[in-house]
Coordinates of C-alpha atoms in Angstrom, one line a residue:
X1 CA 0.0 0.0 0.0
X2 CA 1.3 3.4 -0.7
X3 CA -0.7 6.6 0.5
X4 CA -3.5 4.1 1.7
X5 CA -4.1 3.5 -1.9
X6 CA -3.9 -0.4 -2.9
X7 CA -1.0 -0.7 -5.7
X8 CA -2.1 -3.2 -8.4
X9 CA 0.0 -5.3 -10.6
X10 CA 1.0 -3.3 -13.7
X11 CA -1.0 -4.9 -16.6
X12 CA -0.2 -4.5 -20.4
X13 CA -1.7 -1.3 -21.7
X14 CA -2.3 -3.1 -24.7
X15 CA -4.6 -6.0 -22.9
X16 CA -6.3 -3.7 -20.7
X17 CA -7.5 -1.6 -23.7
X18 CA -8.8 -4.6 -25.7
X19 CA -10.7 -5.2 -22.4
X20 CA -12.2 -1.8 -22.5
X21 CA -13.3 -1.9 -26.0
X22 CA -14.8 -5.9 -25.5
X23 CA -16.7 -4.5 -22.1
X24 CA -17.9 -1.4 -24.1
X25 CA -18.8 -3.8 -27.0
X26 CA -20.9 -6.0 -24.6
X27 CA -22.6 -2.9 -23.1
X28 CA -23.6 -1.6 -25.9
X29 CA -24.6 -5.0 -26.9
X30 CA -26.8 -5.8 -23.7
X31 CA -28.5 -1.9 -24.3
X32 CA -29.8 -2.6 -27.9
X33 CA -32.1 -5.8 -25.9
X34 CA -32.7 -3.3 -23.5
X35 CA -31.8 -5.0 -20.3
X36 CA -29.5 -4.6 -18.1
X37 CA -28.6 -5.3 -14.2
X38 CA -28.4 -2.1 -12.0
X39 CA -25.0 -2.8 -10.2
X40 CA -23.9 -4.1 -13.5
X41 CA -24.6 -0.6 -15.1
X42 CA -23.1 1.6 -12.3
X43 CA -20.4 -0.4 -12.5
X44 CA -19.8 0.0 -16.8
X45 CA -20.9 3.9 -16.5
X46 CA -18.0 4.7 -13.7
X47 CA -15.1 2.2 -15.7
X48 CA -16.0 2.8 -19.8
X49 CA -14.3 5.4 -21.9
X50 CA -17.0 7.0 -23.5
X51 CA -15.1 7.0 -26.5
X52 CA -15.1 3.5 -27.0
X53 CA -19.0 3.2 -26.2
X54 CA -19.6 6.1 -28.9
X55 CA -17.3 4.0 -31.3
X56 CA -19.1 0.2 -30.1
X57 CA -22.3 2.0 -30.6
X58 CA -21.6 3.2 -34.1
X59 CA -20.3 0.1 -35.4
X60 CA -23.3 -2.5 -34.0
X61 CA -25.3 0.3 -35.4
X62 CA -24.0 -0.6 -38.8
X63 CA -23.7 -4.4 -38.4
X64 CA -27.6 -4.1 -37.0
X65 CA -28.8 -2.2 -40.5
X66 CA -26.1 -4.5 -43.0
X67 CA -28.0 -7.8 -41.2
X68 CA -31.5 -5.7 -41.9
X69 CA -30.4 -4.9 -45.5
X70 CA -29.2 -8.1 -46.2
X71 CA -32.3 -9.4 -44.8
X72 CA -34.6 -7.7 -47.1
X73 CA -32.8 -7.8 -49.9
X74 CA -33.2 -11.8 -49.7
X75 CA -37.1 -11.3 -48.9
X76 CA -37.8 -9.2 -51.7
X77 CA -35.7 -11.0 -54.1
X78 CA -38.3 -12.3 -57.0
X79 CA -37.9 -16.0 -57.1
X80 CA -36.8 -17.9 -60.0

């Protein structure tokens, strides 16, 4: 302890933004069902960069209307 703070073991800067980008990924993820525990979302709103939620946001945006494009391209395709 140091300046009654705990000292935590130095991770990889590297690893512990992929985890921020995966948890903002899965946020974003559980808010397009709409549900979402309470602890679970204090937790995510005090630890996310909002830049990554923004950016996680925008792309399953874009994957959600290619899968609806895709979709109704198929659906209104005349059949042969």
């Amino acid at each position: 302890m140091k300046d009654g703070r705990t000292v935590m073991p130095d991770r990889p800067k590297n690893l512990s933004a992929v985890a921020s980008v995966i948890r903002s990924m899965r946020a974003v993820l559980w808010s397009f069902f709409g549900v979402r525990k309470g602890k679970e979302h204090e937790r995510d709103f005090a630890s996310l960069n909002p830049l990554h939620v923004i950016i996680a946001g925008f792309v399953c945006a874009a994957v959600f209307i290619g899968i609806l494009l895709v979709v109704v391209h198929f659906v209104t395709q005349p059949s042969i």
